mmCIF file of C-alpha atoms in Angstrom:
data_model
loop_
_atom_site.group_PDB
_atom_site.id
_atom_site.type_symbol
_atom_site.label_atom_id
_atom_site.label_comp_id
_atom_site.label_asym_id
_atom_site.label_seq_id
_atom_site.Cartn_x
_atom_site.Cartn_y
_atom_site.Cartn_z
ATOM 1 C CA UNK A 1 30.399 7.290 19.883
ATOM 2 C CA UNK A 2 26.903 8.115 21.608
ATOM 3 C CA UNK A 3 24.668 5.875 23.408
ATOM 4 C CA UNK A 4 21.885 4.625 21.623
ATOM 5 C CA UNK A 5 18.322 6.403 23.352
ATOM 6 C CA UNK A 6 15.509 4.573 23.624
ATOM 7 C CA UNK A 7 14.146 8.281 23.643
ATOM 8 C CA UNK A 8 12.708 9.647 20.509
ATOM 9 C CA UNK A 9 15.787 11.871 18.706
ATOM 10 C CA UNK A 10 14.484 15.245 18.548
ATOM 11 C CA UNK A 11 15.554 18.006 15.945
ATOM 12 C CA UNK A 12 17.387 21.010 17.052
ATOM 13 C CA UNK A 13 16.518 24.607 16.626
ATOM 14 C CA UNK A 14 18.592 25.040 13.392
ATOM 15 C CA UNK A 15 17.101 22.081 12.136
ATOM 16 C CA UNK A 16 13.173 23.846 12.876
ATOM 17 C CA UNK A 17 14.244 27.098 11.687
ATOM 18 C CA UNK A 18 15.570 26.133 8.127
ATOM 19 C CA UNK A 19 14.866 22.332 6.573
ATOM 20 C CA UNK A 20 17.506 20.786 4.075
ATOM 21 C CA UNK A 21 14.423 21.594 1.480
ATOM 22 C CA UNK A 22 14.024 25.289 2.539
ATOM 23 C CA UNK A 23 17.941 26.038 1.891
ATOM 24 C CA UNK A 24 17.157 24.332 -1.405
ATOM 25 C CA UNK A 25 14.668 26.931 -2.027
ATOM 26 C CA UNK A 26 11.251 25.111 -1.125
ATOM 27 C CA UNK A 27 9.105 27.709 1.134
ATOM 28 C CA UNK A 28 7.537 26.739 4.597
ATOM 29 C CA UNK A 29 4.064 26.639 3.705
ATOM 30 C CA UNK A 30 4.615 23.974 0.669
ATOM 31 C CA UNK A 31 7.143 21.899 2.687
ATOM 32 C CA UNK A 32 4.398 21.581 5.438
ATOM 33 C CA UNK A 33 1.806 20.854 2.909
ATOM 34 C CA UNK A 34 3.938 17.885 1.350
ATOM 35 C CA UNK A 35 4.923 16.315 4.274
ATOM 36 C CA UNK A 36 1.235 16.249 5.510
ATOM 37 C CA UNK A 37 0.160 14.882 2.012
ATOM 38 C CA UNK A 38 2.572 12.527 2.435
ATOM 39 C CA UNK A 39 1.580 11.690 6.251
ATOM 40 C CA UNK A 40 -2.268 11.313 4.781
ATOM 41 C CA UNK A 41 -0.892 8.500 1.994
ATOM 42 C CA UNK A 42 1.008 6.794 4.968
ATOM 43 C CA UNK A 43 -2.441 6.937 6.722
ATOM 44 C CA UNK A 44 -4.855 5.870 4.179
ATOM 45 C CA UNK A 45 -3.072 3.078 2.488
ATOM 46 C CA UNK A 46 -2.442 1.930 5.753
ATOM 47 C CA UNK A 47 -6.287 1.284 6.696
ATOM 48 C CA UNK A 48 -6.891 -0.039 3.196
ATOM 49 C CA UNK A 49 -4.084 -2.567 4.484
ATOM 50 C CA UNK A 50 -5.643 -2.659 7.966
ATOM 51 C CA UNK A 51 -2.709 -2.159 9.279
ATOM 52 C CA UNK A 52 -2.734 -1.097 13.507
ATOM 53 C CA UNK A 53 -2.228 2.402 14.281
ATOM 54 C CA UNK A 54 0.997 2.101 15.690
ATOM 55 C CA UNK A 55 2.738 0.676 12.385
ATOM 56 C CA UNK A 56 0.512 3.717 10.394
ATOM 57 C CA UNK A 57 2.209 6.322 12.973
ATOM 58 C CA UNK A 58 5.953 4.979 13.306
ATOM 59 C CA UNK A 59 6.039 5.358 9.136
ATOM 60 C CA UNK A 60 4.967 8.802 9.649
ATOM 61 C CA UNK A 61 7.529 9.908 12.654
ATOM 62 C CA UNK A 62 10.095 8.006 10.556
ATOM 63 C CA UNK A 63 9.186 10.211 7.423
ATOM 64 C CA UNK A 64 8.590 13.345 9.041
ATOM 65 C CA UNK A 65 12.759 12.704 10.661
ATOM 66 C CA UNK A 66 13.987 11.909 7.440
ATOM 67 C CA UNK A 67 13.171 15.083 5.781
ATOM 68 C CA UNK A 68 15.010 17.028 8.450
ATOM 69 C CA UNK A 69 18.048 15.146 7.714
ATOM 70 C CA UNK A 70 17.226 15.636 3.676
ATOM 71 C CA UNK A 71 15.496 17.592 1.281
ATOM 72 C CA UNK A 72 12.271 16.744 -0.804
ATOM 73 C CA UNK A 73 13.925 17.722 -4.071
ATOM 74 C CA UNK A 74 16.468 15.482 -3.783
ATOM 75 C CA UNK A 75 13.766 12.471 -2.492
ATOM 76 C CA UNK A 76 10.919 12.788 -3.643
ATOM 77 C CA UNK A 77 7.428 12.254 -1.660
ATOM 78 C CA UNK A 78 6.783 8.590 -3.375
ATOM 79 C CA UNK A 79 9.931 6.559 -2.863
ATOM 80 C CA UNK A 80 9.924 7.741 0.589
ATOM 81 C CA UNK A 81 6.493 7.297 1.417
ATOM 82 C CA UNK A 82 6.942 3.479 0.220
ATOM 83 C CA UNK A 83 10.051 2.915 1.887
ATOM 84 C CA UNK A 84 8.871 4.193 5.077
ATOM 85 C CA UNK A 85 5.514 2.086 5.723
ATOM 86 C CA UNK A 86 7.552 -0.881 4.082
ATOM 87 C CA UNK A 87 10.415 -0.297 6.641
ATOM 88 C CA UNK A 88 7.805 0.323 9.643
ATOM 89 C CA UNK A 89 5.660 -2.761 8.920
ATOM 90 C CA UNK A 90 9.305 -4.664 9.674
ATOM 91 C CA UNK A 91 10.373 -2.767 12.448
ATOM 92 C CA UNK A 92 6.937 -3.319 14.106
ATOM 93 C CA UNK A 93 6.834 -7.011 13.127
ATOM 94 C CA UNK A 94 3.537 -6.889 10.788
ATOM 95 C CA UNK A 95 5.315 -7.191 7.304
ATOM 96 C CA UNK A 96 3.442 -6.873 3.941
ATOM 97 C CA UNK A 97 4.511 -7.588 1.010
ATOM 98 C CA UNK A 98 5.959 -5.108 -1.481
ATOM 99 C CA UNK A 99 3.121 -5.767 -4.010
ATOM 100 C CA UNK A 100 0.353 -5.287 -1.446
ATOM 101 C CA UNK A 101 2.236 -1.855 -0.805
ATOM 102 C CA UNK A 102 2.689 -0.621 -4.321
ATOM 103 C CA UNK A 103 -0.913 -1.337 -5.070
ATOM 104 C CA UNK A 104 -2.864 0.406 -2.277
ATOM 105 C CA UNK A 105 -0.830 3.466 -2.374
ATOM 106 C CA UNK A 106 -0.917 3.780 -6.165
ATOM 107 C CA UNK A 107 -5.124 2.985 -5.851
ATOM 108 C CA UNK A 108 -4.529 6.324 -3.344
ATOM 109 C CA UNK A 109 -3.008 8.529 -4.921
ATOM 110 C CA UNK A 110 -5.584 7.504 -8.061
ATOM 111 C CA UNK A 111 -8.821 7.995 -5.811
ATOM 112 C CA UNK A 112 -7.075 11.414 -4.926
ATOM 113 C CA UNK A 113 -6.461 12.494 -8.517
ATOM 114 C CA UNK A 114 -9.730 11.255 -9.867
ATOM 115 C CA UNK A 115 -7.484 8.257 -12.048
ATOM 116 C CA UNK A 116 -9.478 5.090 -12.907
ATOM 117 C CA UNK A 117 -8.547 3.128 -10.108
ATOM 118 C CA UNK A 118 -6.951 0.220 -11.801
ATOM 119 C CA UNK A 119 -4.013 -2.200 -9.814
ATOM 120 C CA UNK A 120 -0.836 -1.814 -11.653
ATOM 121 C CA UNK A 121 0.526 -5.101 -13.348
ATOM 122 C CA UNK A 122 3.114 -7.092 -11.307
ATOM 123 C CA UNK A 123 4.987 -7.115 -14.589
ATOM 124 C CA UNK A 124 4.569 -4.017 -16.329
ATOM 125 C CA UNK A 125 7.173 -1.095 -15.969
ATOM 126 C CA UNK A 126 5.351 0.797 -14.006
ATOM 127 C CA UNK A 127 5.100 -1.270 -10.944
ATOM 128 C CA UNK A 128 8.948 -2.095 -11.295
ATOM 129 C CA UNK A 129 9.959 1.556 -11.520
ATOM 130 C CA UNK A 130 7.877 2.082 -7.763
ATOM 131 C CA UNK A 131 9.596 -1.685 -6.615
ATOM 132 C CA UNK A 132 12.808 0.219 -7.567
ATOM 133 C CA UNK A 133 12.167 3.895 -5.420
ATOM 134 C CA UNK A 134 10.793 1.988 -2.408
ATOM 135 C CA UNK A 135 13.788 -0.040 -2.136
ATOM 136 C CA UNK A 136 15.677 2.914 -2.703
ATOM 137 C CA UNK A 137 13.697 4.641 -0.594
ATOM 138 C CA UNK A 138 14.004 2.323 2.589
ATOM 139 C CA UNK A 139 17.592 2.216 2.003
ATOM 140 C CA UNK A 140 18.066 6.259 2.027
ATOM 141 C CA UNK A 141 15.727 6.040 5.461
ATOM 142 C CA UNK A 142 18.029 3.618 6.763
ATOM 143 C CA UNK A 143 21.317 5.460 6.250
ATOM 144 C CA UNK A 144 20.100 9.094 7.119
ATOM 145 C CA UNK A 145 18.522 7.959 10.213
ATOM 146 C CA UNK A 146 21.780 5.627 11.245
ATOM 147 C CA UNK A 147 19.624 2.798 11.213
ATOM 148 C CA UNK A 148 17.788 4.207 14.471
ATOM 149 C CA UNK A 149 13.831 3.898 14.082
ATOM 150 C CA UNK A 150 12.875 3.178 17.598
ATOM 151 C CA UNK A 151 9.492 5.808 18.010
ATOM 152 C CA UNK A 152 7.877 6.076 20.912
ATOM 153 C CA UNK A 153 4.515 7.170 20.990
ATOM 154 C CA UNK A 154 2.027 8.801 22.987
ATOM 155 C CA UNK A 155 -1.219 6.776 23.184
ATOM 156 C CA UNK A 156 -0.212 4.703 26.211
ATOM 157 C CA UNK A 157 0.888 7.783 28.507
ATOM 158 C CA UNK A 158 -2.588 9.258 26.952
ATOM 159 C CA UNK A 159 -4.755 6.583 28.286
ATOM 160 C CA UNK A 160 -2.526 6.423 31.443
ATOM 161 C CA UNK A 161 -2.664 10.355 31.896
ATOM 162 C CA UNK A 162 -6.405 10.557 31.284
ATOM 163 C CA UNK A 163 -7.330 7.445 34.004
ATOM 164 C CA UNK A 164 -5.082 9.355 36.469
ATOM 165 C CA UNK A 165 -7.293 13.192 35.918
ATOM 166 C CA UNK A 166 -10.416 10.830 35.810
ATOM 167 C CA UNK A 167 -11.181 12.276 32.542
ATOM 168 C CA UNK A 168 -12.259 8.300 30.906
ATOM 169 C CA UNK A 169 -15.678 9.301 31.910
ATOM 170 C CA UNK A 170 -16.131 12.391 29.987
ATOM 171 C CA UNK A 171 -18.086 11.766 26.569
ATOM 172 C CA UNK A 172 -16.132 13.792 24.540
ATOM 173 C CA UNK A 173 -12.548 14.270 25.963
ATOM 174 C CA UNK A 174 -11.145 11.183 25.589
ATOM 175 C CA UNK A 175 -11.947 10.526 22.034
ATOM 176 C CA UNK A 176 -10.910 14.171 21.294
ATOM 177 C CA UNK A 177 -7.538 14.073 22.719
ATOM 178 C CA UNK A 178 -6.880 10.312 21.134
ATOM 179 C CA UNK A 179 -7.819 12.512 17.717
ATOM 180 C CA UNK A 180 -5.071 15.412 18.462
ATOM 181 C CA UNK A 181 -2.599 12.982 18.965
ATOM 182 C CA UNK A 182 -3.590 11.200 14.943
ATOM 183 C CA UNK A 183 -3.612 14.752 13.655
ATOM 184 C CA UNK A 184 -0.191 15.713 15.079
ATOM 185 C CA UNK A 185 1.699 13.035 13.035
ATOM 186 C CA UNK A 186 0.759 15.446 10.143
ATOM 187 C CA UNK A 187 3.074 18.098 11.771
ATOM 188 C CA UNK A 188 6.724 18.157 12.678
ATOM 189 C CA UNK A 189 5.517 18.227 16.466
ATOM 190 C CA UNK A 190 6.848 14.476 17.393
ATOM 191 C CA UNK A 191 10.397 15.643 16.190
ATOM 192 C CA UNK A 192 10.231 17.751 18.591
ATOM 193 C CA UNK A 193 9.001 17.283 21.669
ATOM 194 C CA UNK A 194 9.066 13.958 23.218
ATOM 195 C CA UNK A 195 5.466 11.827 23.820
ATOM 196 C CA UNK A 196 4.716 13.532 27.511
ATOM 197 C CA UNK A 197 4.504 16.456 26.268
ATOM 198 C CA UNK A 198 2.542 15.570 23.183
ATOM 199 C CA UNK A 199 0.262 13.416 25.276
ATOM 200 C CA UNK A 200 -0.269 16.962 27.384
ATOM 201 C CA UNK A 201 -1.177 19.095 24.674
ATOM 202 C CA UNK A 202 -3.809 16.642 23.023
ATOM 203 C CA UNK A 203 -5.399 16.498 26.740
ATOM 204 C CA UNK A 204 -5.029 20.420 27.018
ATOM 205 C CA UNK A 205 -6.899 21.012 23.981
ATOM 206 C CA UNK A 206 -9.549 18.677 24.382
ATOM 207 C CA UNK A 207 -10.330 19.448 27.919
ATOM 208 C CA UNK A 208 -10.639 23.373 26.628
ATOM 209 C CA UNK A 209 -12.747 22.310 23.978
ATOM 210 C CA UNK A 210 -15.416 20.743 26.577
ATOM 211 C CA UNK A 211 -15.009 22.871 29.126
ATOM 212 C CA UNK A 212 -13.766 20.765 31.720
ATOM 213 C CA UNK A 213 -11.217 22.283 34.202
ATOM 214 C CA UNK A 214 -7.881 20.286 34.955
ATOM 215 C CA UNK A 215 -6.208 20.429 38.272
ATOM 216 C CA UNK A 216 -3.564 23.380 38.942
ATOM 217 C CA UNK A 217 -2.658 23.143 42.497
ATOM 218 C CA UNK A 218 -0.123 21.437 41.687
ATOM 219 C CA UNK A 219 0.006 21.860 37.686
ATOM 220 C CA UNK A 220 -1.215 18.929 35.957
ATOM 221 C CA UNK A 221 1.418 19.096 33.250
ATOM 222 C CA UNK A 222 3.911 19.057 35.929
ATOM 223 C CA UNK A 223 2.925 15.882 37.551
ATOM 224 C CA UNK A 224 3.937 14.421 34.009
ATOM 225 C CA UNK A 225 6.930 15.779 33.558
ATOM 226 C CA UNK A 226 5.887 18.302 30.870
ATOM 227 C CA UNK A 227 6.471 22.032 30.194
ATOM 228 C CA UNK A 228 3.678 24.454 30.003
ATOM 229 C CA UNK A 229 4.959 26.589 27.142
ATOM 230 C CA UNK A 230 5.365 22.847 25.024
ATOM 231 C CA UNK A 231 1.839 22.325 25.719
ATOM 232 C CA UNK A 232 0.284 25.435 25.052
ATOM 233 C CA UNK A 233 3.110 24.862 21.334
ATOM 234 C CA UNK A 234 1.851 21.478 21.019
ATOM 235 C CA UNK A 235 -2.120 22.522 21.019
ATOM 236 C CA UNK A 236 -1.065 25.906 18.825
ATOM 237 C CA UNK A 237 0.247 23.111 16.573
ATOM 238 C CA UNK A 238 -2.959 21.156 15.815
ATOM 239 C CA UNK A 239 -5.018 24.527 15.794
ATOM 240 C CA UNK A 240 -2.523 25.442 12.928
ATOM 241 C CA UNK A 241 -3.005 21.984 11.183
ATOM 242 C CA UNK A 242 -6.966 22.568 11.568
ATOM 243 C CA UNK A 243 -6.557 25.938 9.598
ATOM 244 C CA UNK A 244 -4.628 24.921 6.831
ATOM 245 C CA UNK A 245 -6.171 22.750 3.834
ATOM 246 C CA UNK A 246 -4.208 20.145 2.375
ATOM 247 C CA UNK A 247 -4.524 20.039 -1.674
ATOM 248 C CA UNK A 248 -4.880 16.185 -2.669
ATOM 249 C CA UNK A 249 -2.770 16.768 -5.933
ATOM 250 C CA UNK A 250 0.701 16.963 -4.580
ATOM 251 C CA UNK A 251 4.087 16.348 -6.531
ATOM 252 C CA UNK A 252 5.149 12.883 -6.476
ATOM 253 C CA UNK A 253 7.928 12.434 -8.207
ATOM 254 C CA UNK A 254 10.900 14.853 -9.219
ATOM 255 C CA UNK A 255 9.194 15.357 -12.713
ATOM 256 C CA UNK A 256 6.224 16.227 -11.164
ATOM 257 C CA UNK A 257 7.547 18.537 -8.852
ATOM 258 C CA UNK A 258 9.557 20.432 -11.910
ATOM 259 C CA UNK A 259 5.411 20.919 -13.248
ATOM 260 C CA UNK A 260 4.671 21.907 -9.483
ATOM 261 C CA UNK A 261 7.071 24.763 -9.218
ATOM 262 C CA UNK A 262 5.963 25.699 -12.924
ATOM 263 C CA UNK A 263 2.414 25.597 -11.981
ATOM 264 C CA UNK A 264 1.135 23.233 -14.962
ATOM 265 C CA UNK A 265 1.002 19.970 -12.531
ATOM 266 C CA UNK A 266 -2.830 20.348 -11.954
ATOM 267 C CA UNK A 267 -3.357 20.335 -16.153
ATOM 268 C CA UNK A 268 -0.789 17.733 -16.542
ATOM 269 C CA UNK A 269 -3.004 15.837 -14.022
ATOM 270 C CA UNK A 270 -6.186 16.451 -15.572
ATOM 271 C CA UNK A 271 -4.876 15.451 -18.591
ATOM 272 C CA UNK A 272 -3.888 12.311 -17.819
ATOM 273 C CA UNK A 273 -7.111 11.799 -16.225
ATOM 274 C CA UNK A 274 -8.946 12.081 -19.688
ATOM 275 C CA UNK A 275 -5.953 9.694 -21.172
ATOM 276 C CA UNK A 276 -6.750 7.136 -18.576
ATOM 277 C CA UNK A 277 -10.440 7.481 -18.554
ATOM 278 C CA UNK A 278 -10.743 7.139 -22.486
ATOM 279 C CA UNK A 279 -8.250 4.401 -22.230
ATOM 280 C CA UNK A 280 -10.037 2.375 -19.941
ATOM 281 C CA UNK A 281 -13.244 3.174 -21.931
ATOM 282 C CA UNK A 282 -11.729 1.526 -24.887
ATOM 283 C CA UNK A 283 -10.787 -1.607 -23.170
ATOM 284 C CA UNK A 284 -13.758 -2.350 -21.553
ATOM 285 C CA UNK A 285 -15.345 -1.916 -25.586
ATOM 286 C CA UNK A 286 -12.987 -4.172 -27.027
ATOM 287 C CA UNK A 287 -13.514 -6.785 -23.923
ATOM 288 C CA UNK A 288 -17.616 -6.783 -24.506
ATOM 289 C CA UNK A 289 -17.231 -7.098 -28.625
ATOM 290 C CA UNK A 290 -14.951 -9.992 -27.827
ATOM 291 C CA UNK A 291 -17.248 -11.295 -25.603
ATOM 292 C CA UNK A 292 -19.954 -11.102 -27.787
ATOM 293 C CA UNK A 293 -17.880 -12.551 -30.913
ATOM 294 C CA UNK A 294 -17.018 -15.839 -28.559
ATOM 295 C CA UNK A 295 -21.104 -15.893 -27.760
ATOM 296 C CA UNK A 296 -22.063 -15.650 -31.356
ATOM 297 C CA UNK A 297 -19.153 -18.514 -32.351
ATOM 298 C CA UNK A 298 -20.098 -20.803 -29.525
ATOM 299 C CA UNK A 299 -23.510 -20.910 -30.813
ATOM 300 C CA UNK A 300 -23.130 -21.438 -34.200
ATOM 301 C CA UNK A 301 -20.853 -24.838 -32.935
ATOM 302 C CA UNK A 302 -23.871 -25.797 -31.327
ATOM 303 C CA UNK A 303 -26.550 -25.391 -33.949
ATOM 304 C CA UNK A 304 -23.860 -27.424 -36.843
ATOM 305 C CA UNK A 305 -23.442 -30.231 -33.756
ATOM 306 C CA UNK A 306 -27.245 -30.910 -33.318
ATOM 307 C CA UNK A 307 -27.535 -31.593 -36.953
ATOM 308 C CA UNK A 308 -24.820 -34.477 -37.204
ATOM 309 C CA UNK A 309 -26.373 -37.788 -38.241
ATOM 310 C CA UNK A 310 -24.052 -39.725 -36.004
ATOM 311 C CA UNK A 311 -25.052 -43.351 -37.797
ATOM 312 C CA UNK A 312 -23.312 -42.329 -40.563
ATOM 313 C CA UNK A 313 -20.305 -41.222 -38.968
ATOM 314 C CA UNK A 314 -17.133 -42.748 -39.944
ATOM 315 C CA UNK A 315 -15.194 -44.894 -38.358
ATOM 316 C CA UNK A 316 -12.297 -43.599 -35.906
ATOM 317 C CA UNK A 317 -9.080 -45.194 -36.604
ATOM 318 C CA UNK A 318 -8.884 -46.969 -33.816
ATOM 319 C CA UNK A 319 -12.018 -48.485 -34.685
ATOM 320 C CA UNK A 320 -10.224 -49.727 -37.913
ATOM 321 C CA UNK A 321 -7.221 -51.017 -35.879
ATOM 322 C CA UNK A 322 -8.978 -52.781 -33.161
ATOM 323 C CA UNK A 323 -11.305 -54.820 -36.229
ATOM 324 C CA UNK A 324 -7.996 -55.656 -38.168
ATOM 325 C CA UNK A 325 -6.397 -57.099 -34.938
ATOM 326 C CA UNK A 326 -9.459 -59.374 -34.012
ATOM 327 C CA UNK A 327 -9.425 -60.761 -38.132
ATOM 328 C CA UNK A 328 -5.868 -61.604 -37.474
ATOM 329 C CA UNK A 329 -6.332 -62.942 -34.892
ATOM 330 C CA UNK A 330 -9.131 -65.339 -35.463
ATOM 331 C CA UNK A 331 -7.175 -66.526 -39.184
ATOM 332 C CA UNK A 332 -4.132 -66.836 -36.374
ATOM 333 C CA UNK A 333 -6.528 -69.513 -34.450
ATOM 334 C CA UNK A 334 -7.687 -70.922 -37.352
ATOM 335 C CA UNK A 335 -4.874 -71.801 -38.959
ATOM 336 C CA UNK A 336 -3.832 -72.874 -34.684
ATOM 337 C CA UNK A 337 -6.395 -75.317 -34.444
ATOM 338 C CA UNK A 338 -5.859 -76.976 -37.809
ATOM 339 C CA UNK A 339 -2.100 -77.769 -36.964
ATOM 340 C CA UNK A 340 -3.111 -79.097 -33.684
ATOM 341 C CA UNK A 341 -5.715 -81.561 -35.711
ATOM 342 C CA UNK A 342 -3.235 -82.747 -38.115
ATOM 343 C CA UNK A 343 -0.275 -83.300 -35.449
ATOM 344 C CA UNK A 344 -3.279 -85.126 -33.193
ATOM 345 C CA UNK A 345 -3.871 -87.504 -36.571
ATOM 346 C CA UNK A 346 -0.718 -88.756 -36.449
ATOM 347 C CA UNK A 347 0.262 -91.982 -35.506
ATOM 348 C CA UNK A 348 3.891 -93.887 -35.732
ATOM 349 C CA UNK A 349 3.891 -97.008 -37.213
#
């Protein structure tokens, strides 16, 4: 049995050069482009949810190992996009609930397709059939993974590595390198190489960009225990991710990625924008007519109540109860105090 790391599990070269979804016939270029999709819905529900960084980046490392271990046709993007930022608010002890979940990354993927952005019902089918794939979801994550999600990531060696080449007063570098190391969840690249080396090629980069020189004598990258071909593969990997454009209509689901690989997702999409739209259209008319029916009512009450000659309203029936009792009762003393007179008259002889 192997020892448990706490060093980030890295893929191996078979692994890189052909994906459980590229032996199912998925190419390289769409593969990349759904797992960054995927990485973006991670990253945008999860400031919605203001969730911190690190929860919004262990989902993403966690998602981008699962799909090395198995294929997008068989899991689709959804389920495992759920079950991932539901599994890494847990492991990183800032839960949410599963409702809050559901909502903000359907109200995503609605802002992305142009959908009225309406919150699913907590009741409706809809919002049970994505309770059911994050569960499932989590659960696949779990046992593909072996239960390991310990991720380690780069930031703190970034701000360590950037005091140490007194880069923390440069005006662009710092901020520039910190945004590398965001953008590189979007790639395979923290699957593998481990968080020096990541941490290297964000600083690499960024110091290029400026123009500011790094040490060489010795190598900088050295000093950290990195490799200078990883770093210069670690910076070619975010100038790749800078050159490619993500679509934001991406298969979801296994129907949808049927209509992906047919090419009629974007219509399907666009129709069910119009569907939605004129739906919601129709609501909001029937809500203001009933609105305006309850007005109308309400004030017709009030015009027939102003006219009621209250001195001529009947009596309630308590009203009738309550006067019955108090005749009873005074015959009942009446009749009392005429005893008592008769009995006080009387004398033995």
């Amino acid at each position: 049995m192997g020892r448990l790391s706490l060093r980030n599990p890295l893929t191996t070269p078979e692994q890189i050069a052909e994906s459980p979804s590229q032996r199912q016939g998925m190419s390289a270029d769409v593969e990349a482009s759904m797992r960054s999709y995927a990485c973006h819905l991670i990253q945008a529900s999860g400031t919605i949810l203001c969730l911190p960084q690190l929860v919004m980046a262990t989902a993403q490392v966690l998602l981008q190992r699962f799909y090395y271990l198995a294929s997008i046709q068989d899991f689709p993007l959804r389920g495992i996009v759920l079950g991932t930022l539901f599994l890494a608010c847990k492991a990183e002890e800032n839960p949410q609930t599963i409702r809050n979940i559901i909502n903000v990354v359907d109200i995503v993927v609605k802002r992305d397709r142009g959908y009225p952005e309406v919150v699913t019902d907590g009741y409706d089918s809809e919002y049970y059939e994505l309770k059911n794939e994050m569960v499932i979801g989590e659960m696949q994550v779990l046992r593909r993974l072996a239960f390991n999600v310990q991720v380690e990531l780069p930031y703190g060696l970034l701000a360590n590595y950037l005091r140490s080449l007194e880069l923390t007063d440069q005006e662009r570098v710092p901020q520039l390198a910190w945004n590398y190391v965001n953008d590189l969840l979007r790639t395979p690249v923290y699957v593998c190489f481990q968080p020096e080396t990541i941490a290297c090629g964000a600083i690499f980069l960024a110091a290029r960009e400026c123009s500011v020189g790094l040490p060489t004598s010795p190598p900088w990258w050295a000093v950290f225990d990195a490799n200078a071909e990883d770093v210069v593969q670690v910076a070619k990997a975010i100038r790749a991710l800078q050159a490619r454009k993500v679509p934001h209509i991406m298969p979801l689901s296994a129907r949808e990625l049927k209509m992906y690989g047919e090419g009629v997702l974007d219509d399907h999409v666009a129709q069910m924008r119009r569907e939605m739209r004129d739906k919601l259209d129709a609501e909001l008319a029937f809500a203001s007519q009933e609105k305006n029916v309850d007005e109308g009512d309400g004030g017709g009450k009030r015009s027939q109540t102003e006219h009621v000659d209250y001195g001529t309203r009947p009596k309630s029936r308590r009203g009738v109860r309550d006067s019955t009792s108090r005749d009873h009762n005074r015959r009942r003393h009446t009749s009392s105090r005429s005893r008592d007179a008769r009995h006080s008259s009387y004398r033995p002889h």
